[in-house]
Coordinates of C-alpha atoms in Angstrom, one line a residue:
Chain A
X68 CA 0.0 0.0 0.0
X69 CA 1.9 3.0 -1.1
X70 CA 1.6 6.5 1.3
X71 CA 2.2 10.0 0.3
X72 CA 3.1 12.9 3.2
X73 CA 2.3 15.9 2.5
X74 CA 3.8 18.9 5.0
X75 CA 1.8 22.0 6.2
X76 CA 2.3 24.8 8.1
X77 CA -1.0 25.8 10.2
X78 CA -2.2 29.3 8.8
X79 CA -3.7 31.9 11.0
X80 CA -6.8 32.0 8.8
X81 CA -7.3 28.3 10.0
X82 CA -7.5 29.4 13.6
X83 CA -10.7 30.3 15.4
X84 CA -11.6 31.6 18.9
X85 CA -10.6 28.7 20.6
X86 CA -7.0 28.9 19.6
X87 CA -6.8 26.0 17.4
X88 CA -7.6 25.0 14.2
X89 CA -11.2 24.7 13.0
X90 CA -12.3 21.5 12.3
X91 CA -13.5 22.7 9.0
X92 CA -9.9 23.0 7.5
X93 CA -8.7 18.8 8.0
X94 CA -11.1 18.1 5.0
X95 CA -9.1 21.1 3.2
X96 CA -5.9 19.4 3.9
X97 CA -6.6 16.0 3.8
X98 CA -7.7 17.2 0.1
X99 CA -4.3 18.8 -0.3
X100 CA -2.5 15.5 0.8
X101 CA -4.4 14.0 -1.8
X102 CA -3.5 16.2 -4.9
X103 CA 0.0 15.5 -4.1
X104 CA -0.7 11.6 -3.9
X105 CA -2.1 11.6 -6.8
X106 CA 0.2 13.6 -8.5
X107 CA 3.2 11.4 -7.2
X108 CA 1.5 8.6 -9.4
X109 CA 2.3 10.1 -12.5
X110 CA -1.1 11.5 -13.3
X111 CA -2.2 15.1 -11.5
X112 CA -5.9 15.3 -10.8
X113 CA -5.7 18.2 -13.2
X114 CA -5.1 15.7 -15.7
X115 CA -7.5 13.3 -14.5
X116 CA -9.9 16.3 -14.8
X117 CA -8.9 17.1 -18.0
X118 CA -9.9 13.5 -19.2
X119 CA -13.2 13.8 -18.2
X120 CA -12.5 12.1 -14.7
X121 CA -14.5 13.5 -11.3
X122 CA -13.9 12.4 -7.9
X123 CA -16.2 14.3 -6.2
X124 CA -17.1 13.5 -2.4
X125 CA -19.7 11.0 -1.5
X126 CA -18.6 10.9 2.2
X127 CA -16.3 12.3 4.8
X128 CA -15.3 11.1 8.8
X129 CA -12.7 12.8 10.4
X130 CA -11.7 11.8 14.4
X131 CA -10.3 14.8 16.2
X132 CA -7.5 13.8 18.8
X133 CA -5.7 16.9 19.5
X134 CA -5.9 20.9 18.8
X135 CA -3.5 21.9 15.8
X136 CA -2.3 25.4 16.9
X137 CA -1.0 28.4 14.6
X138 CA 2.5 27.7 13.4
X139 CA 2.6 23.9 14.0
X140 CA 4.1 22.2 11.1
X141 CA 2.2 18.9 10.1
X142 CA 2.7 16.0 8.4
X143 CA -0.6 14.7 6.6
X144 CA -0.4 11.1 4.9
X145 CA -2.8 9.5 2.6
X146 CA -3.4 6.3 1.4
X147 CA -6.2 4.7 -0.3
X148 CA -7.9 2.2 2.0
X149 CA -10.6 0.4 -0.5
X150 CA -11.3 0.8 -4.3
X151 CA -13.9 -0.6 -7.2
X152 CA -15.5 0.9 -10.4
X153 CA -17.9 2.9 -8.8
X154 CA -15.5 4.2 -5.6
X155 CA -12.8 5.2 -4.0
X156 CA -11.8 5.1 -0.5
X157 CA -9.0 7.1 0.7
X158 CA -7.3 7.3 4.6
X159 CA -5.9 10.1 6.7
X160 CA -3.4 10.8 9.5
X161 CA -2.1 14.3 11.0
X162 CA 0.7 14.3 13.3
X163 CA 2.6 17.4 14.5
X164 CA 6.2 17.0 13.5
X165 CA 7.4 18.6 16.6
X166 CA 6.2 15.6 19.0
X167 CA 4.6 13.0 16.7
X168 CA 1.1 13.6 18.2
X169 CA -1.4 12.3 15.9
X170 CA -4.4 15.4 15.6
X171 CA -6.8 13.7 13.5
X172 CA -7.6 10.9 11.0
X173 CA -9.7 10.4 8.7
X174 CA -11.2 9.2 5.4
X175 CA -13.3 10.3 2.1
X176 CA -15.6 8.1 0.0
X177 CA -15.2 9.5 -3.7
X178 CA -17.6 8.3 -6.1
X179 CA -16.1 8.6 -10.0
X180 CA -18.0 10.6 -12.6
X181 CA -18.3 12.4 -15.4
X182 CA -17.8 16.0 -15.9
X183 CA -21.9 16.0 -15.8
X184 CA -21.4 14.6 -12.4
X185 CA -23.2 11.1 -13.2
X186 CA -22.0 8.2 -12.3
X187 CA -19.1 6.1 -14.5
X188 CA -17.5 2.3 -13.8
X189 CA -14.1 4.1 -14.1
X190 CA -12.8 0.0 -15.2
X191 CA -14.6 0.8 -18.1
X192 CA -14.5 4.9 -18.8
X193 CA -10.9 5.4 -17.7
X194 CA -9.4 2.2 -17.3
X195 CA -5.5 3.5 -17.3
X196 CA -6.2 5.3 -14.1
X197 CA -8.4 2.5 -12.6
X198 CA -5.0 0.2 -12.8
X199 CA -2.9 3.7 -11.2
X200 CA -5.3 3.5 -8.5
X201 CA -5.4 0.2 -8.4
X202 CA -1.4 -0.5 -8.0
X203 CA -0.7 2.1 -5.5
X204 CA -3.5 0.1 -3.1
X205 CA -1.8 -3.0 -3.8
X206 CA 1.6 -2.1 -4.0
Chain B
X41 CA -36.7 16.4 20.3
X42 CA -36.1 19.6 19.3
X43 CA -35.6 20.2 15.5
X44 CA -33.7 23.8 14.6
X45 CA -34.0 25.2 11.0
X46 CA -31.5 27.3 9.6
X47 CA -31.5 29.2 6.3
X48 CA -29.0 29.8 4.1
X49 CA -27.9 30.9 1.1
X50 CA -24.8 29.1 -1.2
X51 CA -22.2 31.8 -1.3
X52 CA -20.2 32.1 -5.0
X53 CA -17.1 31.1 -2.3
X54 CA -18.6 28.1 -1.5
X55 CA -18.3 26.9 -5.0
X56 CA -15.5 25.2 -6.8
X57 CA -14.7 24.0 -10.2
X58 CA -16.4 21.4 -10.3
X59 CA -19.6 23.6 -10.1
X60 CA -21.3 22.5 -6.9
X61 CA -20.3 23.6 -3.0
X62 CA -17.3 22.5 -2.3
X63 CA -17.5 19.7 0.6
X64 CA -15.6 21.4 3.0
X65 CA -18.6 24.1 3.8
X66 CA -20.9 21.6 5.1
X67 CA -19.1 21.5 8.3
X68 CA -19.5 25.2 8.5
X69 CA -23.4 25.1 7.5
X70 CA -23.8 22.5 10.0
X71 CA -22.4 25.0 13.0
X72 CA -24.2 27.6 11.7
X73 CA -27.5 26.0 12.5
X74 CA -25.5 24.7 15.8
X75 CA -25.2 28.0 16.7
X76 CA -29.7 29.1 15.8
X77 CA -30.5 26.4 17.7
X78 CA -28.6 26.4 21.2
X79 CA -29.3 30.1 20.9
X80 CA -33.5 29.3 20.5
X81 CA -32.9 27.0 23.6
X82 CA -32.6 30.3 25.6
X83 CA -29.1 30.6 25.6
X84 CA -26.5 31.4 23.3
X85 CA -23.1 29.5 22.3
X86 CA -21.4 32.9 23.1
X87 CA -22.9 32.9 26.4
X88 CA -22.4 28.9 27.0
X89 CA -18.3 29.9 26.0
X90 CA -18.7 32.8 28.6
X91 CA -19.4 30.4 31.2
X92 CA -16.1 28.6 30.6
X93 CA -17.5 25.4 29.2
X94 CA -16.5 24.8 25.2
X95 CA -17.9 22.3 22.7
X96 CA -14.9 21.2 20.3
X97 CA -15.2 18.7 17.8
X98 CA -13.8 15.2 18.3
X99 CA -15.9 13.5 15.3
X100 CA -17.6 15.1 11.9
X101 CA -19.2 12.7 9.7
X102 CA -20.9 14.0 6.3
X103 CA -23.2 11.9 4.2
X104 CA -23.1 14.2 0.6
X105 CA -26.1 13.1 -1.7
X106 CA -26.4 15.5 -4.2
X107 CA -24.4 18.7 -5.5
X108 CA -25.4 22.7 -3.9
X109 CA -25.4 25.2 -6.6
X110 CA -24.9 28.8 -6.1
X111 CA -27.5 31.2 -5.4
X112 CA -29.2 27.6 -4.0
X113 CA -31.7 28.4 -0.8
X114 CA -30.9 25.4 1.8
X115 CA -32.3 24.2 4.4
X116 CA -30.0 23.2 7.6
X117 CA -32.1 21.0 10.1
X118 CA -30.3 20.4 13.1
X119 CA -31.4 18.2 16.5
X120 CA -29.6 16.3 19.5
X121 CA -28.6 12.7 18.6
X122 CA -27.2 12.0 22.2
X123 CA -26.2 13.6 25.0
X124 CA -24.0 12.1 27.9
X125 CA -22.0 14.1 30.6
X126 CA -19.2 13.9 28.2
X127 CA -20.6 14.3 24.6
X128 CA -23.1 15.2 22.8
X129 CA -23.9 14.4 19.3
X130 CA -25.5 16.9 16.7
X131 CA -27.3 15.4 13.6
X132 CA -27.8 17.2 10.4
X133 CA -29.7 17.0 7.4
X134 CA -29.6 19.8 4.6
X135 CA -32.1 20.7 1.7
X136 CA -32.9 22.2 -1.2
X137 CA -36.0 25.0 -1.0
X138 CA -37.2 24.9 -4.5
X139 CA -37.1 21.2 -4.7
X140 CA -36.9 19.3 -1.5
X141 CA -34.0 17.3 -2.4
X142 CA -31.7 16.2 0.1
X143 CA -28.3 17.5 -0.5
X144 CA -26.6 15.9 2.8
X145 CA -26.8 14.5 6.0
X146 CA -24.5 13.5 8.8
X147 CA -23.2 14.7 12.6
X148 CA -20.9 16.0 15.2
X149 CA -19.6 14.5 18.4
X150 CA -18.2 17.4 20.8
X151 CA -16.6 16.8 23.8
X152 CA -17.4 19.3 26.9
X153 CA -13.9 21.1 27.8
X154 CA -13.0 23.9 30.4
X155 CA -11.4 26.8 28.6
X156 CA -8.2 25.2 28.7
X157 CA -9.8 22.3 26.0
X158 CA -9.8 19.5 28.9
X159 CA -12.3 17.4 29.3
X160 CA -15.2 18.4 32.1
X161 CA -18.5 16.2 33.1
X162 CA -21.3 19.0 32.0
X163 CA -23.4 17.2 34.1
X164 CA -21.0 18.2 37.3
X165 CA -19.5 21.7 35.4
X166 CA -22.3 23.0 34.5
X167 CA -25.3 21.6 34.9
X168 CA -28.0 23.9 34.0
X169 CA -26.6 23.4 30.1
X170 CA -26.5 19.9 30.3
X171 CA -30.4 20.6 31.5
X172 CA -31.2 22.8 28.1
X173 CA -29.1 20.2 26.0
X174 CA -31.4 17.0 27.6
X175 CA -34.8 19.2 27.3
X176 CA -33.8 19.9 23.6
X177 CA -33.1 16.2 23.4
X178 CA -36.1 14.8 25.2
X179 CA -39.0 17.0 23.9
Chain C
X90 CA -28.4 55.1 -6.0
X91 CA -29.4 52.0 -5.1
X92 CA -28.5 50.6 -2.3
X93 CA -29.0 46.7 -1.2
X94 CA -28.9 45.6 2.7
X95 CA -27.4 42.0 3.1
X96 CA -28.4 40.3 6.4
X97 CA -25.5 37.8 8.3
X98 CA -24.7 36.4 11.7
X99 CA -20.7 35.7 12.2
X100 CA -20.4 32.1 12.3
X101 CA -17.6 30.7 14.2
X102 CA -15.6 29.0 11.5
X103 CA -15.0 33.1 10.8
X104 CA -13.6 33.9 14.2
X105 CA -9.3 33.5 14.5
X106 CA -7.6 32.9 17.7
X107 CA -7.5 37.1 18.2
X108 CA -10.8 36.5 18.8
X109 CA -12.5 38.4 16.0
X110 CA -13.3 37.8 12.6
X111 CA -10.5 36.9 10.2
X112 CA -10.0 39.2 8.0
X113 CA -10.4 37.0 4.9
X114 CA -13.9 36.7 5.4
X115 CA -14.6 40.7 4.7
X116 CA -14.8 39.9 0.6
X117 CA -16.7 36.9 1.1
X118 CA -19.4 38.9 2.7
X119 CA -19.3 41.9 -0.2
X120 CA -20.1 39.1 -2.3
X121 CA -22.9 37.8 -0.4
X122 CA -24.3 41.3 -0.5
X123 CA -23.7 41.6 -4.3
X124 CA -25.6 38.7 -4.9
X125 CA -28.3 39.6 -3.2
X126 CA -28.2 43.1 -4.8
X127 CA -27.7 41.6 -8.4
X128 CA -30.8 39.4 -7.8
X129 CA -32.9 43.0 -6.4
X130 CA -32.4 44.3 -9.7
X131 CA -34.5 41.4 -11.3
X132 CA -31.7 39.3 -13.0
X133 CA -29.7 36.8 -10.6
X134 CA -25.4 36.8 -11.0
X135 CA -26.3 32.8 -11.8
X136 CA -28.6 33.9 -15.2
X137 CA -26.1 36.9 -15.8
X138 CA -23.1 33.8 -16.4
X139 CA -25.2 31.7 -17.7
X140 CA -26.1 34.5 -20.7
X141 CA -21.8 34.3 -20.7
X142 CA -21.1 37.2 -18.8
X143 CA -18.2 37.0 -15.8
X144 CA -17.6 40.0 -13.7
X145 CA -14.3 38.4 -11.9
X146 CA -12.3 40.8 -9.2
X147 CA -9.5 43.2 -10.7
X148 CA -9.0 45.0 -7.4
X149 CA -9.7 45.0 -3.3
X150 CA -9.8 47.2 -1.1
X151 CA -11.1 46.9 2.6
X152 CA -10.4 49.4 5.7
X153 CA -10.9 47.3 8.8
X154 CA -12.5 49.7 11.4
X155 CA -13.4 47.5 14.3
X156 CA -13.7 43.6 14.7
X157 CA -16.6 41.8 14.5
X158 CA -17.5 38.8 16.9
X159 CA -19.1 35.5 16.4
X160 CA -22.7 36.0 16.7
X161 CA -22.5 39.5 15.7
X162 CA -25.6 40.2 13.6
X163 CA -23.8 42.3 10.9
X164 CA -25.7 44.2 7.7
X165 CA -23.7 44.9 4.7
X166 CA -25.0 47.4 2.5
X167 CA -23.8 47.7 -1.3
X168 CA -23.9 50.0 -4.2
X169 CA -22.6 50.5 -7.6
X170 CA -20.1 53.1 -7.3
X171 CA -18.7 53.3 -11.2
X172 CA -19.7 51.4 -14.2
X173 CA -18.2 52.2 -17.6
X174 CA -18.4 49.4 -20.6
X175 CA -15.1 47.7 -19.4
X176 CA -15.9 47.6 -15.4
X177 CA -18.1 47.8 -12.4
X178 CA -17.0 49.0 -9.0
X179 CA -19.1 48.1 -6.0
X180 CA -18.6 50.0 -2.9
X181 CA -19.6 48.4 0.5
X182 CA -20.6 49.1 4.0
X183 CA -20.7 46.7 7.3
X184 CA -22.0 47.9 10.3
X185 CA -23.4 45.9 13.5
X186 CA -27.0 46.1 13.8
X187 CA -26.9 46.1 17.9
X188 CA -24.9 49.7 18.2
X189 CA -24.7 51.1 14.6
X190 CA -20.7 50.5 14.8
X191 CA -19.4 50.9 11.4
X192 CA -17.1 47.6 11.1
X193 CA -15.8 48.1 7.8
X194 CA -16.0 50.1 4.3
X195 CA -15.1 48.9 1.1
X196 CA -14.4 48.4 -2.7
X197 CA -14.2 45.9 -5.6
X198 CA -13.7 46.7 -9.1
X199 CA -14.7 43.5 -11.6
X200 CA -13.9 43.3 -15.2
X201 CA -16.6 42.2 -17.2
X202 CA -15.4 38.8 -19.4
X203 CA -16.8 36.1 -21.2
X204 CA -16.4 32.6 -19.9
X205 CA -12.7 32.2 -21.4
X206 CA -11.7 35.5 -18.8
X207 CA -10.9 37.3 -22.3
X208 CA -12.6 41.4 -21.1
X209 CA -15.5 42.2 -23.6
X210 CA -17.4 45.7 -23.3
X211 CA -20.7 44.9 -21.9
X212 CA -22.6 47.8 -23.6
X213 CA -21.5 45.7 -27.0
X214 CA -22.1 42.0 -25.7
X215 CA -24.9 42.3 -22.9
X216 CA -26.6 45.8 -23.3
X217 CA -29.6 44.7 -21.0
X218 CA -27.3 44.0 -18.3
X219 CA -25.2 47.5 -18.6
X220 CA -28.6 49.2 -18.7
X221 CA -29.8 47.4 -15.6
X222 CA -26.3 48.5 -13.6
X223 CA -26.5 51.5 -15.1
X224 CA -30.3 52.2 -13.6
X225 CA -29.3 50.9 -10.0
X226 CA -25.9 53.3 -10.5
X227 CA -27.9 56.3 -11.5
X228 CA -31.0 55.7 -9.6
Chain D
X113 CA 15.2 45.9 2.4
X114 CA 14.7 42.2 3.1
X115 CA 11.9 39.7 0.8
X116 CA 11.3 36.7 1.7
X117 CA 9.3 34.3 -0.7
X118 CA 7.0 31.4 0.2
X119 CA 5.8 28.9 -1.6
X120 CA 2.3 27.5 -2.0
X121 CA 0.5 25.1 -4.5
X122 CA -3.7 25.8 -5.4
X123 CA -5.3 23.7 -3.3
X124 CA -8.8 22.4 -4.9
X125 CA -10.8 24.4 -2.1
X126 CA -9.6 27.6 -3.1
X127 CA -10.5 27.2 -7.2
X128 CA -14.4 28.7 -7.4
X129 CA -17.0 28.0 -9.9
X130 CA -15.1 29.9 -12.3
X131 CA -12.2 27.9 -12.7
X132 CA -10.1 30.0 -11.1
X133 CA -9.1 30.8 -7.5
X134 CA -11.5 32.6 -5.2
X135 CA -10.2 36.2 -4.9
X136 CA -10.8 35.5 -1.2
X137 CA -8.0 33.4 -1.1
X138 CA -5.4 35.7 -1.4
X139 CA -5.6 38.1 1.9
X140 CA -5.1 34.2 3.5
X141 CA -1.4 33.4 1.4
X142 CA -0.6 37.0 2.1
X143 CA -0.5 36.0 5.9
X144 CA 1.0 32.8 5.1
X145 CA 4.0 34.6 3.2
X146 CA 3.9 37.4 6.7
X147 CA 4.2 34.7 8.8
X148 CA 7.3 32.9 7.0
X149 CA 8.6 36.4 6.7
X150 CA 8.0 37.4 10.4
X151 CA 10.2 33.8 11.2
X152 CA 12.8 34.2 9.1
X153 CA 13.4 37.8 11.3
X154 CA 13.9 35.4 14.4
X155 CA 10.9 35.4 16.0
X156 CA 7.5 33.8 15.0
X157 CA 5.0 35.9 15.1
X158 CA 3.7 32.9 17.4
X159 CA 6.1 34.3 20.1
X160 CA 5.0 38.0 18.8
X161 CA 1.7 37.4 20.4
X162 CA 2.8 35.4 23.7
X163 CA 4.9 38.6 24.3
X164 CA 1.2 40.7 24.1
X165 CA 1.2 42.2 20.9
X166 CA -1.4 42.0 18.0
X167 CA -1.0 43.1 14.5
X168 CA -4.8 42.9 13.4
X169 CA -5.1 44.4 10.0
X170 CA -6.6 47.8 9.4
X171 CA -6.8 47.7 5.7
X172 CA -6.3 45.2 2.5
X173 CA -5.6 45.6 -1.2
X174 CA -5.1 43.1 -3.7
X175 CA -4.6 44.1 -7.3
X176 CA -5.6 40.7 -9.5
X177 CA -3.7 40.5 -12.5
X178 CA -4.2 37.0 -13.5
X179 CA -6.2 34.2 -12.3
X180 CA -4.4 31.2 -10.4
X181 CA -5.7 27.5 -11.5
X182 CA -5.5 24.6 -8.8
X183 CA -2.1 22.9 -8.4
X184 CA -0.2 25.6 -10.0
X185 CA 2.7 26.7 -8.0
X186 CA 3.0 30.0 -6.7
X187 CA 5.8 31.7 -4.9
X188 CA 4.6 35.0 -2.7
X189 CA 6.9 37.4 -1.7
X190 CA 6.5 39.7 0.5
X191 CA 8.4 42.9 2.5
X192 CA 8.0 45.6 4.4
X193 CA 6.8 48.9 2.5
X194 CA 6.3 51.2 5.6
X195 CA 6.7 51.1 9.4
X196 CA 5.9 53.8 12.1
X197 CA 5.3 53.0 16.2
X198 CA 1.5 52.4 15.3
X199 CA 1.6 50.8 11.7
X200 CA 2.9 48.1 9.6
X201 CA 2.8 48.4 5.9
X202 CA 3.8 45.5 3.9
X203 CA 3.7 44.6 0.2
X204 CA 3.4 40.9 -1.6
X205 CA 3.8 40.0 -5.3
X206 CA 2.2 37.0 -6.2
X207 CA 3.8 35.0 -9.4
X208 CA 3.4 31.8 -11.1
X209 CA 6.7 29.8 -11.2
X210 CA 6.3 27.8 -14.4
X211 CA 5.6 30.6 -16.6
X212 CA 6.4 34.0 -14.0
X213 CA 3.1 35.4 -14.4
X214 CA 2.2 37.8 -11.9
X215 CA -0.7 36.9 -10.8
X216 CA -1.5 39.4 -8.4
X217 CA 0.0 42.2 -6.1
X218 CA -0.9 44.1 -2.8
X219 CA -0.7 45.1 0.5
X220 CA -1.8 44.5 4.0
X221 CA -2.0 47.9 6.8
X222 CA -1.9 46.3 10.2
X223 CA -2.0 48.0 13.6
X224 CA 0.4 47.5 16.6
X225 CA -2.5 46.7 19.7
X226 CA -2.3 45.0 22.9
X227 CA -4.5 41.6 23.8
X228 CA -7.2 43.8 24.2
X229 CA -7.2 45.1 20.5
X230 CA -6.2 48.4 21.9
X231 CA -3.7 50.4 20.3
X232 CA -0.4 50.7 21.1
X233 CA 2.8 52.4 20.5
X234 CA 5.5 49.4 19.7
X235 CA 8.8 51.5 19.8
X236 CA 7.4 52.0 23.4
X237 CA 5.9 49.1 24.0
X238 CA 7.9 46.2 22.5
X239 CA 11.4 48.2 21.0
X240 CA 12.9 44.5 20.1
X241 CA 9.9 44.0 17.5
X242 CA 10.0 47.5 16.4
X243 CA 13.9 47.4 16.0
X244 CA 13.4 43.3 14.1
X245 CA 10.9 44.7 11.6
X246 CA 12.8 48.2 11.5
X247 CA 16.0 46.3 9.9
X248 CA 14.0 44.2 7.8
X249 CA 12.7 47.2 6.5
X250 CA 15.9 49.0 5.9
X251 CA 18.4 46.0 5.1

């Protein structure tokens, strides 16, 4: 099962009154950690875009351990935890870098469409980047 | 129980290229709503945060079902799914005006903290809010 | 002039650990409001790009005059303060309705494009929507 | 007069329904590149605030020359345009690396305040900030 990290630096933006991060910004970087996944297996989601390919969210858990704070650099990594025709399951950590706590985890449940947003067996649509998919869950 | 609708109306900000909301707003319509109904319970989430007492997130789960559209007029219902001394659980379910269709569903788990985010039994802390929060719940 | 009133409640995903509302959430309001006035004027900003008419940002300017607070029920007024063939600027206002405190004053100037971004002259390409500016400018 | 440059890629949640990146995204890598900036002077502006001082903004412009498109890589820059013991000025360029596009420019006004949001005097208050940002400024 091949993982990506990807790094981030917590913004000030992402802050609210509590002093940590809102919970609305882990789907924002699990989303990030994703891009780059994708990306590091040779195809960007641009391209996968660009082929007629949409991922768009069918579902989303996240389990919040511990408060990201302003500054705290963060390692999120991604892998994809299930996949078939119709959808694609992909799993999330968060640690700080600092002291290895783990912040949150996570997953999203992608359904693949087309650029109408209607439903496609992507073995049969877009079969090249069923098999990428496919090898970095297996590998 | 208590059922809490909120109104709102998709921002061009919310959007992304796909066309449709972009997933990671939900969360934010889903506090928004939060916030209408502890504030029609008689007492508002400024005033609960006031007292010391602060409702972080430790789970979101979102069910998407179909795509938001700009300029879209939703629907945010919003109830109590369970309450202990230690949690309580929000459930969600948001829709389309114009149509009725259901664009998403799912719920929160916060913890009850002190100011200092640790954990506090709101049945010990403060326990005329666990009182509104088990009205709201048992009505 | 015309002037449109746009109705909104700070949500906590807008607060930042200062305590007020991050500043980033200023333009997303303005464009709340312009929607709102757009739609007033009998032609929502979703039929204006769907006749193939884009108005995206050229410039931005907000002066912050006092911070707003989550739960803060805000209005932000909007007018058109210059329209010629090539642009629109839209000047803003947000005060909170509790004390009449001015929060903060504003501008954006938008280009007016077709859907490739390439700048057309609306008097040419979408006269009924120049006039229609032009009557809630001159108004 | 010191620049410093950080880097950023689009992430999917900033692109709106025009294909392009929400102008609301900017005023949030402006802060990013500030922070970095702030840093590299040898103190966070984490440790900034622990000593008691805030820097909330007190005006924005952002001058949008180009749009962004998600996963292109952008470096900001940013520096110090201006600086009195009750204001910081600074200025960012935004730029595409693959093809050096500017994409946008502008600048952020901030005030020197207390925790209280009050206004202070820095080269009275806090003369080691003043002095970091003053030879920043001057270099």
């Amino acid at each position: 099962m091949k993982t990506f990290e990807e790094k981030t630096t917590v913004r000030y933006a992402e802050t609210d009154q509590m002093g940590i991060v809102h919970h609305s910004h882990y789907p924002v970087w699990f989303e990030a950690a994703r891009t780059g996944f994708i990306k590091s297996l040779g195809m960007s989601y641009s391209e996968v875009e660009k082929k007629g390919l949409l991922l768009p969210l069918s579902e989303l858990y996240v389990k919040y351990r511990s408060g990201a704070l302003y500054e705290d650099e963060l390692t999120v990594s991604v892998h994809i935890e299930k996949l078939t025709g119709a959808r694609v399951t992909f799993g999330y950590r968060v640690t700080r870098d600092k002291d290895c706590t783990l912040i949150a985890e996570g997953f999203t449940v992608h359904a693949f469409t087309d650029s109408n947003l209607c439903v496609v067996n992507v073995m049969k649509t877009h079969k090249e980047i069923y098999d990428m998919l496919y090898r970095a869950w297996k590998d």
